[in-house]
mmCIF file of C-alpha atoms in Angstrom:
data_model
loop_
_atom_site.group_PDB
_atom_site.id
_atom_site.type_symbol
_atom_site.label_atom_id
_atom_site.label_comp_id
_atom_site.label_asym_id
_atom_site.label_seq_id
_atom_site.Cartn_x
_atom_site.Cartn_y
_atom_site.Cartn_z
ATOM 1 C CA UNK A 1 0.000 0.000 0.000
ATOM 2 C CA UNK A 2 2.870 2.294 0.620
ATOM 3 C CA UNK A 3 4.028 2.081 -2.962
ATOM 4 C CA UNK A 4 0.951 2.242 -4.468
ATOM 5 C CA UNK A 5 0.232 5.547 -2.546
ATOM 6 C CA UNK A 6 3.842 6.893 -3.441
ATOM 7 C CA UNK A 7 2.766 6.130 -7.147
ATOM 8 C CA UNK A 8 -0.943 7.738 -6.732
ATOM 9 C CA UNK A 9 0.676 11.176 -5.252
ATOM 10 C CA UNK A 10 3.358 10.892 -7.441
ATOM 11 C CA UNK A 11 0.547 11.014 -10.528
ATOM 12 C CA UNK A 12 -1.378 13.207 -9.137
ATOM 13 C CA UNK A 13 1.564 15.725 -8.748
ATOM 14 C CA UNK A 14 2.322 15.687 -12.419
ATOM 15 C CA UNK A 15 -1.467 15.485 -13.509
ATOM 16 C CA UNK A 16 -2.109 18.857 -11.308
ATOM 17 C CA UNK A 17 1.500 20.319 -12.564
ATOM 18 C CA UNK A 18 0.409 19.844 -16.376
ATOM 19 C CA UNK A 19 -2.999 21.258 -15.898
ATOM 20 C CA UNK A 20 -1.497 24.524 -14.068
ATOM 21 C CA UNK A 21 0.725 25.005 -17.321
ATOM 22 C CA UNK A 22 -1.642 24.341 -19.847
ATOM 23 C CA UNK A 23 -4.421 26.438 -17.663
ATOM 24 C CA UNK A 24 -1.699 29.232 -17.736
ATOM 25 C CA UNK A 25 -1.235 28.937 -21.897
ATOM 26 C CA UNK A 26 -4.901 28.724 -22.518
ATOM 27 C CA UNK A 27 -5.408 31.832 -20.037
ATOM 28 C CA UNK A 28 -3.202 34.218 -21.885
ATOM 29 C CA UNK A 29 -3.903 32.796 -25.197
ATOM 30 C CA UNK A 30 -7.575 33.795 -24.084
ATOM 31 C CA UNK A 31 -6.886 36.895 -22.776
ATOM 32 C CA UNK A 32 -5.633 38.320 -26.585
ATOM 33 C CA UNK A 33 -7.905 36.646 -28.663
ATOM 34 C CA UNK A 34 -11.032 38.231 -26.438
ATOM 35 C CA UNK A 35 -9.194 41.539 -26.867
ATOM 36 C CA UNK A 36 -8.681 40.832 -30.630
ATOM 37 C CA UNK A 37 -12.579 40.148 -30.830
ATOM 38 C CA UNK A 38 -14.008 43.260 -29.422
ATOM 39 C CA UNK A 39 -13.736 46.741 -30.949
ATOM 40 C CA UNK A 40 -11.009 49.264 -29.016
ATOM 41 C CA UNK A 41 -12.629 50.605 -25.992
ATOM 42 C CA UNK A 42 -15.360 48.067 -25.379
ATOM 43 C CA UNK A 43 -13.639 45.989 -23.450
ATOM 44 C CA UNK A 44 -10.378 45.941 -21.480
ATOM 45 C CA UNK A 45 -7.843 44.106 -20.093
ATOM 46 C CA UNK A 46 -9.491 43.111 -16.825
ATOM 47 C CA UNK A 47 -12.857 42.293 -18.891
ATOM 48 C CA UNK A 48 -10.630 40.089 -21.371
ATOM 49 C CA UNK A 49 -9.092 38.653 -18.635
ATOM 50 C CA UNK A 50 -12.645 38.016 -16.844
ATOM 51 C CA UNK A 51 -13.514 36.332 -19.521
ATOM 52 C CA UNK A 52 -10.690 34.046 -19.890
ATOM 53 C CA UNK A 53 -10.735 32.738 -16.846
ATOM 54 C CA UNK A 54 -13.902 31.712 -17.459
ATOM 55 C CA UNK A 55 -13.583 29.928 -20.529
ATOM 56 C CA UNK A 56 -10.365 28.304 -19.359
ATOM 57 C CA UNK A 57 -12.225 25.614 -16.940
ATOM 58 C CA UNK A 58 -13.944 24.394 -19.899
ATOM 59 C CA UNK A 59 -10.946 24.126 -22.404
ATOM 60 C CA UNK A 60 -8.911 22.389 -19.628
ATOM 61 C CA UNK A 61 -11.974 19.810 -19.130
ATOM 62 C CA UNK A 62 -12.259 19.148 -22.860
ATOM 63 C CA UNK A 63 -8.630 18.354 -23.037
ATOM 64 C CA UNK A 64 -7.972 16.189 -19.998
ATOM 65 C CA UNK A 65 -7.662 12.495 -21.306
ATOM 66 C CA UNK A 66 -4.577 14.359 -23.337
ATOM 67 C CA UNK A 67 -3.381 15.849 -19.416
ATOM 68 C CA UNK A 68 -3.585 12.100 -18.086
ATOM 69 C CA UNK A 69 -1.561 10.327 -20.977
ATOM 70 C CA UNK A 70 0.886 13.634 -20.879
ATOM 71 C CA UNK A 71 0.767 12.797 -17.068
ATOM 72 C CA UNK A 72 1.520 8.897 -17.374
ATOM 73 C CA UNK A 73 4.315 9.263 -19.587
ATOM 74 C CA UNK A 74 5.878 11.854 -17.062
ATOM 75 C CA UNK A 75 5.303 9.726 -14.213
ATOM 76 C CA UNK A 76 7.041 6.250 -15.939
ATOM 77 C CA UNK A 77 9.586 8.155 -17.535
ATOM 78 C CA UNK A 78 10.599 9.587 -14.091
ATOM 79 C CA UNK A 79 10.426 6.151 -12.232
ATOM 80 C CA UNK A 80 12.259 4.257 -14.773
ATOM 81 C CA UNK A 81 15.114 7.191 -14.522
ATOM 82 C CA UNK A 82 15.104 6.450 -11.140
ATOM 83 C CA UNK A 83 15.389 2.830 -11.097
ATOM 84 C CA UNK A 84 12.253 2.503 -9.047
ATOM 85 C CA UNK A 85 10.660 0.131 -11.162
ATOM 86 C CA UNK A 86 13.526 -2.506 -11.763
ATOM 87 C CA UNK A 87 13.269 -2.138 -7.976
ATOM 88 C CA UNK A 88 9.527 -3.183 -7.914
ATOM 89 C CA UNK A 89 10.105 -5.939 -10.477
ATOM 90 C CA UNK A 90 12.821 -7.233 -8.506
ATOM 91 C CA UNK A 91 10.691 -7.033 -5.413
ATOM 92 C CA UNK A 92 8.145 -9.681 -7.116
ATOM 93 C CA UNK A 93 5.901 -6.858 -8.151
ATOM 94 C CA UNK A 94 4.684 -7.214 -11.869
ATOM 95 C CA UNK A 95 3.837 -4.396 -14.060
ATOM 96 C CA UNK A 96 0.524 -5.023 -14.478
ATOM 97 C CA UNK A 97 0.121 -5.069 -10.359
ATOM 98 C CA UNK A 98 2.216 -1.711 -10.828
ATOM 99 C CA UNK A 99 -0.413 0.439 -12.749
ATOM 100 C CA UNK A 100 -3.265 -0.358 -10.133
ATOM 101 C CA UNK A 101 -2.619 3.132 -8.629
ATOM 102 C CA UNK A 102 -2.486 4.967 -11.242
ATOM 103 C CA UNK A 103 -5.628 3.291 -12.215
ATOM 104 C CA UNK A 104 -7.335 3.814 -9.602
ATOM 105 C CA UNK A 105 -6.129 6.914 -9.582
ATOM 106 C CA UNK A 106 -7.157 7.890 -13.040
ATOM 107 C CA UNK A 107 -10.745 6.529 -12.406
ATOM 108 C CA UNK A 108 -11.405 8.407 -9.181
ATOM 109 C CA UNK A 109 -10.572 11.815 -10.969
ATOM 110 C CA UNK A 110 -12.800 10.890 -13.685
ATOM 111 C CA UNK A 111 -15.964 10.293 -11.437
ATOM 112 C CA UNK A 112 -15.076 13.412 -9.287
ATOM 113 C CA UNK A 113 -14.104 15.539 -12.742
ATOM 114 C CA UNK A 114 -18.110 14.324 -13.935
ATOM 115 C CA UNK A 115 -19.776 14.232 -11.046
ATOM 116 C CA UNK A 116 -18.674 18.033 -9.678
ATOM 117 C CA UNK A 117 -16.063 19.857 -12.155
ATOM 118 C CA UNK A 118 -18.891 19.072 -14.964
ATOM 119 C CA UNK A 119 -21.612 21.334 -13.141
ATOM 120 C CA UNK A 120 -18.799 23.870 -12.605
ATOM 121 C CA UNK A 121 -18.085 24.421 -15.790
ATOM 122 C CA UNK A 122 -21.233 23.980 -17.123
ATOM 123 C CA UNK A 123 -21.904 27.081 -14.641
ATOM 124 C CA UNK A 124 -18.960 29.106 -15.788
ATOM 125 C CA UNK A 125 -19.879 28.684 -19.689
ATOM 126 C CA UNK A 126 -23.423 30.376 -18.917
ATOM 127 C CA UNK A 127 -21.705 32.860 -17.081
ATOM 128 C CA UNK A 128 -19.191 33.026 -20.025
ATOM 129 C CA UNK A 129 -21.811 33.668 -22.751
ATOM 130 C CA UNK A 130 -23.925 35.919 -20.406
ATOM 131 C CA UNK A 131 -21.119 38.447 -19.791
ATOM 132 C CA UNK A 132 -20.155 38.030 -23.793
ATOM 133 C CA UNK A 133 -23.157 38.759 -24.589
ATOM 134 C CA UNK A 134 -23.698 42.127 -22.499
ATOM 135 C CA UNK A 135 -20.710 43.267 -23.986
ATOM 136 C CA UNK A 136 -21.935 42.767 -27.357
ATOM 137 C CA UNK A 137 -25.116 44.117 -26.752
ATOM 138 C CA UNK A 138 -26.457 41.209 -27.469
ATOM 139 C CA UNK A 139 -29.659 38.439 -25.825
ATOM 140 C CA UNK A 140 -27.374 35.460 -24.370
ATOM 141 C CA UNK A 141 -30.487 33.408 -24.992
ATOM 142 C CA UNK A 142 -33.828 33.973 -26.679
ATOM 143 C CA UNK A 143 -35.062 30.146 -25.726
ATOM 144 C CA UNK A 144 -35.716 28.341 -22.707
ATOM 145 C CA UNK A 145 -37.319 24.256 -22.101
ATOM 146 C CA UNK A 146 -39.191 23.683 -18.732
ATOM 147 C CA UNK A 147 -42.044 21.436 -17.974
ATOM 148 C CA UNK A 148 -44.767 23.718 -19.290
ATOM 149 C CA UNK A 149 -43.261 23.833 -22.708
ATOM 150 C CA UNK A 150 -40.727 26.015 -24.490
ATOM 151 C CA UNK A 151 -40.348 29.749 -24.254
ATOM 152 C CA UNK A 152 -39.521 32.879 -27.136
ATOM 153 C CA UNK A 153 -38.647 36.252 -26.243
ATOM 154 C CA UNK A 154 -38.714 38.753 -29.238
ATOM 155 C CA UNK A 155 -37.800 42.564 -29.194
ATOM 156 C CA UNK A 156 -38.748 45.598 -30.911
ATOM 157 C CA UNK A 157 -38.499 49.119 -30.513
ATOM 158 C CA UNK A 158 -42.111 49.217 -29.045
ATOM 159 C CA UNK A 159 -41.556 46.639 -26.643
ATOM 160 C CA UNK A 160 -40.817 43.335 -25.838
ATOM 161 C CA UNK A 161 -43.012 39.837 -26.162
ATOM 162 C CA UNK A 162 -42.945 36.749 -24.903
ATOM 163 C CA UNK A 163 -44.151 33.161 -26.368
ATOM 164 C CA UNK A 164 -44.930 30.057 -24.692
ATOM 165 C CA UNK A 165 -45.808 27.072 -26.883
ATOM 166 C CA UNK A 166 -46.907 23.479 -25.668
ATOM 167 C CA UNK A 167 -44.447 21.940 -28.103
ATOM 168 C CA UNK A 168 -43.025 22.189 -31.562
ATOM 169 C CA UNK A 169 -41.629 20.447 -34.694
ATOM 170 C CA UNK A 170 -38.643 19.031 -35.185
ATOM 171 C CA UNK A 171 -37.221 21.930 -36.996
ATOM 172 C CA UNK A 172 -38.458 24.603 -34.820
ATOM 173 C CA UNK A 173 -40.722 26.432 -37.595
ATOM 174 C CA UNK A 174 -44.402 25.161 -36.626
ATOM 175 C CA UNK A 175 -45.217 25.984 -33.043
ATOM 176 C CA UNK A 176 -48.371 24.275 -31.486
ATOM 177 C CA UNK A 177 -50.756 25.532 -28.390
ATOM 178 C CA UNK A 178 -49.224 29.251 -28.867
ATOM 179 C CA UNK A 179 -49.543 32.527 -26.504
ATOM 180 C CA UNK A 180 -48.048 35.546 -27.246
ATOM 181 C CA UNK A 181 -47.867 38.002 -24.715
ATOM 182 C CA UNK A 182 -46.749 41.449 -25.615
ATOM 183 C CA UNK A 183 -45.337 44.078 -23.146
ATOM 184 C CA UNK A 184 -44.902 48.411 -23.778
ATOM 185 C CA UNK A 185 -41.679 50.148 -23.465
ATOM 186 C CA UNK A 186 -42.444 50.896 -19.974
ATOM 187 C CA UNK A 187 -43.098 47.088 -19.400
ATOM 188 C CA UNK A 188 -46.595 46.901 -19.013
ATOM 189 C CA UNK A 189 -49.140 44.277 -20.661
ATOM 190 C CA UNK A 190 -50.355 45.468 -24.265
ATOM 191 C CA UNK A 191 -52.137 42.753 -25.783
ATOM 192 C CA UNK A 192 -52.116 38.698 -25.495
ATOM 193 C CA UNK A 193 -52.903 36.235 -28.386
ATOM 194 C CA UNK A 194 -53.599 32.524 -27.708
ATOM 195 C CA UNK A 195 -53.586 30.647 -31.091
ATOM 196 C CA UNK A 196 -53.994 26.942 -32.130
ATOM 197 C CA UNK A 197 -50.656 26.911 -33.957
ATOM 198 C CA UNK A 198 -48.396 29.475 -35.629
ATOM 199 C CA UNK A 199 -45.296 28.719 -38.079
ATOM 200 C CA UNK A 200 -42.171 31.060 -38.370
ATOM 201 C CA UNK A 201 -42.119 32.810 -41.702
ATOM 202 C CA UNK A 202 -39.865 35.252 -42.961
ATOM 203 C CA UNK A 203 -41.947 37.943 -42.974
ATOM 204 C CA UNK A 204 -42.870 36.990 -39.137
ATOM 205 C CA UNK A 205 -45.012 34.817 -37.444
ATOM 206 C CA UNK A 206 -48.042 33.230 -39.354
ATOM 207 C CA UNK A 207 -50.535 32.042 -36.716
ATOM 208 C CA UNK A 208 -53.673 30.370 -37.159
ATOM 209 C CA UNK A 209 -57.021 30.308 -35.285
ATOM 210 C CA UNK A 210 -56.046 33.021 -32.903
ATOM 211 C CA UNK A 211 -57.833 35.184 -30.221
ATOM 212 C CA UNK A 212 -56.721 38.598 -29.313
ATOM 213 C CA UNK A 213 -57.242 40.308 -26.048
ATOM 214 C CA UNK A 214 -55.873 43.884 -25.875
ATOM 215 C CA UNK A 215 -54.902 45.681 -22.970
ATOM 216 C CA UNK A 216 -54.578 49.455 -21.519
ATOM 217 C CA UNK A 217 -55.675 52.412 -20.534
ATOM 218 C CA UNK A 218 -59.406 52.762 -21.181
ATOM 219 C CA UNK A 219 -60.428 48.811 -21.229
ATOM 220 C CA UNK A 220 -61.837 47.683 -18.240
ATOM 221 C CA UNK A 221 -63.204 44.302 -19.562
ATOM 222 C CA UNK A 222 -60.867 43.452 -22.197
ATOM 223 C CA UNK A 223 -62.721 39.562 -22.516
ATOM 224 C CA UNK A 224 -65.719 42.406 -24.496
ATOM 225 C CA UNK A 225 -63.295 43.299 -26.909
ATOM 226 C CA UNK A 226 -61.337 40.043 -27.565
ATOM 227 C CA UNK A 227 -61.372 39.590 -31.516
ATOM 228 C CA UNK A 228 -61.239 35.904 -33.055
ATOM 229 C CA UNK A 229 -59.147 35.467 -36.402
ATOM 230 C CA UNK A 230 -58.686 32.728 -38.712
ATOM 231 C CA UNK A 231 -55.349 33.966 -39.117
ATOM 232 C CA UNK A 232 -53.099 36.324 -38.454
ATOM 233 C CA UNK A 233 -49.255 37.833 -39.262
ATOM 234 C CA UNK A 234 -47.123 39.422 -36.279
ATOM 235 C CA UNK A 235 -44.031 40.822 -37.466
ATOM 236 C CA UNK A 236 -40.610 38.827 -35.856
ATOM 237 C CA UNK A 237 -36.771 38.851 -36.047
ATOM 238 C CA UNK A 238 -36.278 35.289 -35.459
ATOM 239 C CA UNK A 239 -34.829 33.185 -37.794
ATOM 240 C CA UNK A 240 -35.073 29.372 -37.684
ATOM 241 C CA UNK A 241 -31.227 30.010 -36.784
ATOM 242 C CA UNK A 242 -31.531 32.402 -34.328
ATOM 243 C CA UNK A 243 -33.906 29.838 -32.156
ATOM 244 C CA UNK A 244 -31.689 26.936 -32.952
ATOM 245 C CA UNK A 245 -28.450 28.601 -31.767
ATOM 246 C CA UNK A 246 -30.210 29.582 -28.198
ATOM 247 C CA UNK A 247 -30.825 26.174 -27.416
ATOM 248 C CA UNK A 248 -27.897 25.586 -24.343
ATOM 249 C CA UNK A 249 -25.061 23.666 -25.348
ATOM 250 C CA UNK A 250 -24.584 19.877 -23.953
ATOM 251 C CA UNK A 251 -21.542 21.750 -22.283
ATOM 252 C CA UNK A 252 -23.465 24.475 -20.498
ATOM 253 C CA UNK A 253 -25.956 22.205 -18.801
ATOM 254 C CA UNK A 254 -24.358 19.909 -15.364
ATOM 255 C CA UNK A 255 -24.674 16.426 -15.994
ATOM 256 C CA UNK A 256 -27.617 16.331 -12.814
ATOM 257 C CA UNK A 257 -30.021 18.083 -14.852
ATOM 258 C CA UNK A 258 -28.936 16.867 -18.373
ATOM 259 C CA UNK A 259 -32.291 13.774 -17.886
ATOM 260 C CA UNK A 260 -34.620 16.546 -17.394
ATOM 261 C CA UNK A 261 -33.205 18.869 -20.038
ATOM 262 C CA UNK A 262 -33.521 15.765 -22.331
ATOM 263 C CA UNK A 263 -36.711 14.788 -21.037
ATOM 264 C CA UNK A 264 -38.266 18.399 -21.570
ATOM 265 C CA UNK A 265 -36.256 18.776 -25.309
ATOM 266 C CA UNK A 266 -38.710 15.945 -26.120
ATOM 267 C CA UNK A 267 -41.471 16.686 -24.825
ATOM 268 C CA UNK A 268 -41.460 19.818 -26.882
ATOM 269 C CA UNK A 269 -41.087 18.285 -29.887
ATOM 270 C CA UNK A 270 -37.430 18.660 -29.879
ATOM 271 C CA UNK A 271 -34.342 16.022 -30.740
ATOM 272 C CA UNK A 272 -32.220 15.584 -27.807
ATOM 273 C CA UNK A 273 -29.832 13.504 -29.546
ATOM 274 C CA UNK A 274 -26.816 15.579 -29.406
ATOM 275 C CA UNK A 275 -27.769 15.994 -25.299
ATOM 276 C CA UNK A 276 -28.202 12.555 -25.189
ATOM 277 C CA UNK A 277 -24.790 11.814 -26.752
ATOM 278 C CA UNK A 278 -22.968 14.235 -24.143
ATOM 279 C CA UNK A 279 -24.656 12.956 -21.397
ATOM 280 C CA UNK A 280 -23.622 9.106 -22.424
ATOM 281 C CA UNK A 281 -19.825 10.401 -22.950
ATOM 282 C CA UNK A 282 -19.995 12.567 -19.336
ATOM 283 C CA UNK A 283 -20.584 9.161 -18.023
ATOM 284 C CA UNK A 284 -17.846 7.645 -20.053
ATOM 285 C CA UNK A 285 -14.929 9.902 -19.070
ATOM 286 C CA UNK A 286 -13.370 7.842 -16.141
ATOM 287 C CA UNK A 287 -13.457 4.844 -19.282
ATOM 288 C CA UNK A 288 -11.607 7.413 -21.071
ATOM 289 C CA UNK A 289 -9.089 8.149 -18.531
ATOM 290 C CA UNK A 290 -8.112 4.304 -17.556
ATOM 291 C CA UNK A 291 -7.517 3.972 -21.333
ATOM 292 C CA UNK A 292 -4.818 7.059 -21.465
ATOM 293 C CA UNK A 293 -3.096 5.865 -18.207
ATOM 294 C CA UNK A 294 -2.709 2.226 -19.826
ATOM 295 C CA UNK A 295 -1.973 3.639 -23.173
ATOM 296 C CA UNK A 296 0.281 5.824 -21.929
ATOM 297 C CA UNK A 297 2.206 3.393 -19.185
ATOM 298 C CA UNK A 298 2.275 0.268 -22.502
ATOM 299 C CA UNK A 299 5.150 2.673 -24.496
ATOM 300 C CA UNK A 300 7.036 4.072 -20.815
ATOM 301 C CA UNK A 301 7.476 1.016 -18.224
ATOM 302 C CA UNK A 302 10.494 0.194 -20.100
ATOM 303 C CA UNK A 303 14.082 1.388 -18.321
ATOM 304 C CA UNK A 304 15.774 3.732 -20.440
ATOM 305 C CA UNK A 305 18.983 1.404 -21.352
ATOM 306 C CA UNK A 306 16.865 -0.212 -23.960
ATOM 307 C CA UNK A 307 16.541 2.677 -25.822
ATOM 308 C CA UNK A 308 14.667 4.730 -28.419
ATOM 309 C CA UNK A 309 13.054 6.591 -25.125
ATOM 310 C CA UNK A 310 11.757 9.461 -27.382
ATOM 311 C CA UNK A 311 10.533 7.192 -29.920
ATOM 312 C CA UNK A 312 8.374 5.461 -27.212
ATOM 313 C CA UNK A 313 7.033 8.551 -26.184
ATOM 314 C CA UNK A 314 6.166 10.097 -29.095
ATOM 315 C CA UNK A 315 3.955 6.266 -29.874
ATOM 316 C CA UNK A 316 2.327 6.826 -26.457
ATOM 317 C CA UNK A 317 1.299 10.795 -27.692
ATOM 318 C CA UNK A 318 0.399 9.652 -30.743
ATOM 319 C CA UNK A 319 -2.082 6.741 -29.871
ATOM 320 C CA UNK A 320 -3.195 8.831 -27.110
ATOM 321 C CA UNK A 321 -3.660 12.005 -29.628
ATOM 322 C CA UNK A 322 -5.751 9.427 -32.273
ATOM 323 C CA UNK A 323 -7.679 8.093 -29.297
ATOM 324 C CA UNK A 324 -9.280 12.043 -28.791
ATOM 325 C CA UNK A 325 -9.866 12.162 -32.231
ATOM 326 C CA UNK A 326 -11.733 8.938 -32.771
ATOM 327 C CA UNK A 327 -13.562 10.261 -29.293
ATOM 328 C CA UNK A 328 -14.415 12.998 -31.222
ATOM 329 C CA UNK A 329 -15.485 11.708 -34.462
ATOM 330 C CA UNK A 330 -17.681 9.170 -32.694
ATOM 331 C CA UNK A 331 -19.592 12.103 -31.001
ATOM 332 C CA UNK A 332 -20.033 13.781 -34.219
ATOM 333 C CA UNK A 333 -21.735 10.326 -36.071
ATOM 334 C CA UNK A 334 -23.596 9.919 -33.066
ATOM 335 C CA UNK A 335 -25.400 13.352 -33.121
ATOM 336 C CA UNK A 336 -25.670 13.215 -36.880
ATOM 337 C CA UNK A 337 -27.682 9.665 -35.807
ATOM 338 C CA UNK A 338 -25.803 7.506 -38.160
ATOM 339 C CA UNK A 339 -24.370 5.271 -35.004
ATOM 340 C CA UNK A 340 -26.022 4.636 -32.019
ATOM 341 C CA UNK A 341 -25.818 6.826 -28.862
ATOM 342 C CA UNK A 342 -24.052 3.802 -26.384
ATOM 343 C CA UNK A 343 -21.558 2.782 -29.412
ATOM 344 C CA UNK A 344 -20.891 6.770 -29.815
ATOM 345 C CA UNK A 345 -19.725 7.047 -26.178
ATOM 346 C CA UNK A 346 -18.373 3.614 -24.719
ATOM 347 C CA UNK A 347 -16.675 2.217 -27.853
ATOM 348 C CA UNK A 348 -13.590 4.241 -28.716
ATOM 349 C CA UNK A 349 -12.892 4.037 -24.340
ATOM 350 C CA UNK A 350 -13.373 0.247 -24.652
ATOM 351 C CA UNK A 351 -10.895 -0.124 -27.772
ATOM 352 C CA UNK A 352 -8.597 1.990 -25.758
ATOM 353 C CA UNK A 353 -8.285 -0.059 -22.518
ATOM 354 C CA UNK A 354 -8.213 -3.171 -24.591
ATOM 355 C CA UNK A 355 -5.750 -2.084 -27.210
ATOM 356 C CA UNK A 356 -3.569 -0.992 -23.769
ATOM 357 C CA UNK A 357 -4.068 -4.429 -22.338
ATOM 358 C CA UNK A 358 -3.073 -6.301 -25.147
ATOM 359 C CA UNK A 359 -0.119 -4.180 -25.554
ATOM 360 C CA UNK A 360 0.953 -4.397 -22.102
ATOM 361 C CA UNK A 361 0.625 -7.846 -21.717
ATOM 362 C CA UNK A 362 2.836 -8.786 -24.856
ATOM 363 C CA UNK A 363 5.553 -6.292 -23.853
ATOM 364 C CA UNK A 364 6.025 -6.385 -19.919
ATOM 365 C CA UNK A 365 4.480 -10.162 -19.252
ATOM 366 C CA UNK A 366 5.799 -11.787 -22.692
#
């Protein structure tokens, strides 16, 4: 137990050490490219930094199974300089018993990096777009999902309205059990319209067996004056775009609430498959981890008098490096639908930690 906790702390020392540098890069690297992006005088240094900070957490968390294979390699490389594992081999330890605490290691930080960074940084890209937004001048979001359907918010010079539908198609254009509810400059009601359905035009908002009730000074019973229509046109500045890009990212939503999100994407008429995707590769992560410790400790448990050191390394970067990328491209077929969500998420970890296995048992146990 001794050694294994010397190896653990040792590992976690170099994990931690790696993520402080690369949190450093990405922090200045941040820092000019939000001052590149806004105009002179709308933002300054401590805004730019502000903001960096904030988007760092999530760039760190998006490349940690490259931190833990960068982190293996470092930790081998450094015992096999020192001699400490012909030591443990001589001892009667093999190398497979060896890796158990990095292992373990790597799979604790993977349940603790989904189970409480993941709602951290979900919270810190909200805050990321909200502040980005005011900047800008800009609505962070124009679209919300909660139990009692989905929610619009439009603006105009006259005022500002809100829409609450019961659900929608799949392409956000036909909108069914509508209400529009308009308010003045000054905030105040002006006029509400409940409609069977209403589809997003470019000229505005086409909607279909609608009642009007108008509001004000002067109306005391505004039920008297309610007009029925067969149909009618409401000017908008939404675009099928606009909607679609204010639905929250996978990212931007903790892994605890991502069921209900899903559950209330649905029930609006929505696809959740991209949330259900992230939510099935959250739970994946510690998979992912295991696989870059064993990936990275099959090229580096060698001692360095056999040799071609750098070589090794580079094939433990490089496997590690393709493993992202096939991550990657199996998230992007398994949004796009054309492989199914569990293969999307669990297969390329699976292949990794087997791959490992096979490589570590043919090179350290013959």
């Amino acid at each position: 137990m001794t050694l294994h906790f010397y190896i653990a702390r040792k590992f976690t020392l170099y994990l931690l050490g790696i993520l402080g540098i690369f949190g450093a890069i990405m922090a200045l690297i941040g820092m000019v490219e939000e001052l590149r992006d806004f105009d002179l005088g709308q933002i300054g240094v401590g805004g730019a930094l502000h903001l960096a900070l904030l988007k760092v957490p999530g760039d760190l968390y998006t490349i940690l199974p490259m931190v833990t294979v960068m982190a293996t390699v470092a930790l081998f490389l450094a015992l096999a300089r020192s001699s400490e594992l012909v030591v443990a081999r001589a001892s009667g330890r093999s190398a497979m018993r060896s890796l158990v605490a990095p292992v373990a290691v790597a799979l604790v930080y993977g349940v603790i990096a989904v189970a409480i960074f993941n709602p951290i940084i979900a919270a810190t890209s909200r805050e990321y777009d909200s502040v980005s937004s005011g900047y800008k001048g800009q609505e962070a979001s124009l679209l919300s999902v909660s139990s009692e359907g989905l929610w619009l918010r439009q603006g105009s010079l006259s005022g500002q309205t809100v829409i609450r539908a019961a659900r929608a198609d799949a392409r956000a254009t036909r909108f069914y059990d509508v209400t529009f509810l308009a308010f003045d400059a000054e905030g105040n009601p002006a006029w509400r319209i409940e409609a069977e359905e209403a589809r997003l035009r470019p000229q505005g908002w086409d909607i279909r067996n609608a009642k009007r009730w108008n509001f004000g000074d002067g109306i005391d019973n505004p039920e008297a004056r309610a007009v029925v229509s067969p149909q009618l046109v409401l000017p908008s500045d939404l675009t099928l775009a606009r909607i679609r890009d204010s639905f929250a990212r996978p990212a931007e939503v903790a892994i605890w609430d991502l069921p209900t999100f899903i559950s209330g994407l649905e029930r609006a008429g929505f696809s959740a498959l991209p949330q259900r995707v992230w939510f099935q590769m959250e739970l994946a992560m510690p998979a992912v981890m295991v696989a870059m410790v064993l990936l990275g400790a099959a090229f580096t448990m060698r001692h360095v008098r056999f040799g071609r050191t750098g070589t090794m390394v580079m094939m433990a970067l490089g496997l590690g490096l393709g493993l992202f990328f096939l991550r990657n491209f199996a998230q992007v077929l398994g949004e796009n639908g054309q492989i199914p969500v569990a293969l999307a998420a669990w297969s390329p970890p699976i292949a990794g930690i087997l791959l490992s296995l096979g490589l570590l048992l043919h090179l350290e146990d013959g």
